[in-house]
């Protein structure tokens, strides 16, 4: 395994600093709070942390609106705190991957202030400005957060583009000075010792020449002119050469609307190491897209994951995730958070940690945190949910909040952002103050302290799986083969390599299910399961309980699990 780059052997854990742990009682998580919890990360056995943005920011989008790339957000701590964090992680052999938001800045960034006040000055061309009628935006592009992607700025007397919030103006990547500024910032942090970057919406950097109107019926109007745009490979190639080349770092591109063919051009011999695709977390979109709930079925999930697993060639490598700060809690979405929280959270853990690729675990996922409740729109903090839901109500698409509350409670990004539940003390041990977003009501039952002391627990299972992955080469780099593709209950695959074969058998359903493991013949042995009382060796037909997952090791010979039960 040693010839693999570190990030292929790594399990990455994402921290969303606002919601992780608050050390000073102001209700907002901070860097000293993360430092207090480093042993939790160490115990879990993860290899790297992806830290969502901690740069200075007015926090309209919780740090994805950067006002100073070289300063730490004062609410999160100081540069000295950040240095202590880096040291604390490195002391535990955990790497630090920072988040780089290069598509846009905050409107409070000095570059934007200068750009709007002094068009002819050095920063005049740092953003995407268009002059014209203050009543008519330059084109029909939409913001991902709802409404037009253009805002008229009275000070400059021109429109500026913002693919996200109005407070997040898009940088003009055509301007070589802008690109140099971003590379300088990235190199500045690399010199401080960071181990790589997660690159925010990085396939949106290049906008089509002339900014033409988009197809008005598109899911995200205009996106065909800025997703994987005309100069994107030039920009990312340049970023690779200026920042990543010759370093032992990782680059992970977050890429909306990414398809497999394009993904393979970005990675491998392409400019980036890894990408985040989203197809598998979009399969439950409804007729109204994200703000609607669609039916999803296991064969469809398997088929999407299978395609991304196999990729386009032998060397293909991808990311594995069900959660991040933009996604609802996976146990509520794909599992059963009421009757089978432990079982379905651990079944999902099994998938993420035994497929081929680099697993990313989001804070709280390792204890099976669930979606929250939001009784009124005033309880929702997320700019994306608030703007989109308001637009649906104002446009008459839904009558009022109550008519869409179930969708918000299913889909809103705030589900991932409720504070991490550390114990059953007030506010789940997250803060001594008033949390910026209410703690999920289930914290007396779902919390780290309880997960540590109880058996079985989601946390203990994550730990064992992470350990098993690290000590079982086929789970990292072995060939992958899906069985029973059309089965509505079973998720079964093999990972083969190094003369070993691991068979992963999951009953991904709330009903019992028998499966014939006869072809594994008595030589197979159980590596791990999410139930304790399982025979060491399968013997023909086995009965799987709801969401039961088992990993067997067997000789690579033989036909593998039969295709029919
Ligand atoms: C993607 C980030 O993950 C999300 O949280 C953010 O709102 C947008 N990019 C805009 O930066």
PDB file of C-alpha atoms in Angstrom, residues 53 64 156 204 296:
ATOM      1  CA  UNK A  53     -13.705  27.883   6.011  1.00  0.00           C
ATOM      2  CA  UNK A  64     -18.170  30.573   2.426  1.00  0.00           C
ATOM      3  CA  UNK A 156     -20.515  51.682  -9.223  1.00  0.00           C
ATOM      4  CA  UNK A 204     -17.805  27.141 -11.861  1.00  0.00           C
ATOM      5  CA  UNK A 296     -35.740   6.601  -4.370  1.00  0.00           C
TER       6      UNK A 296
END
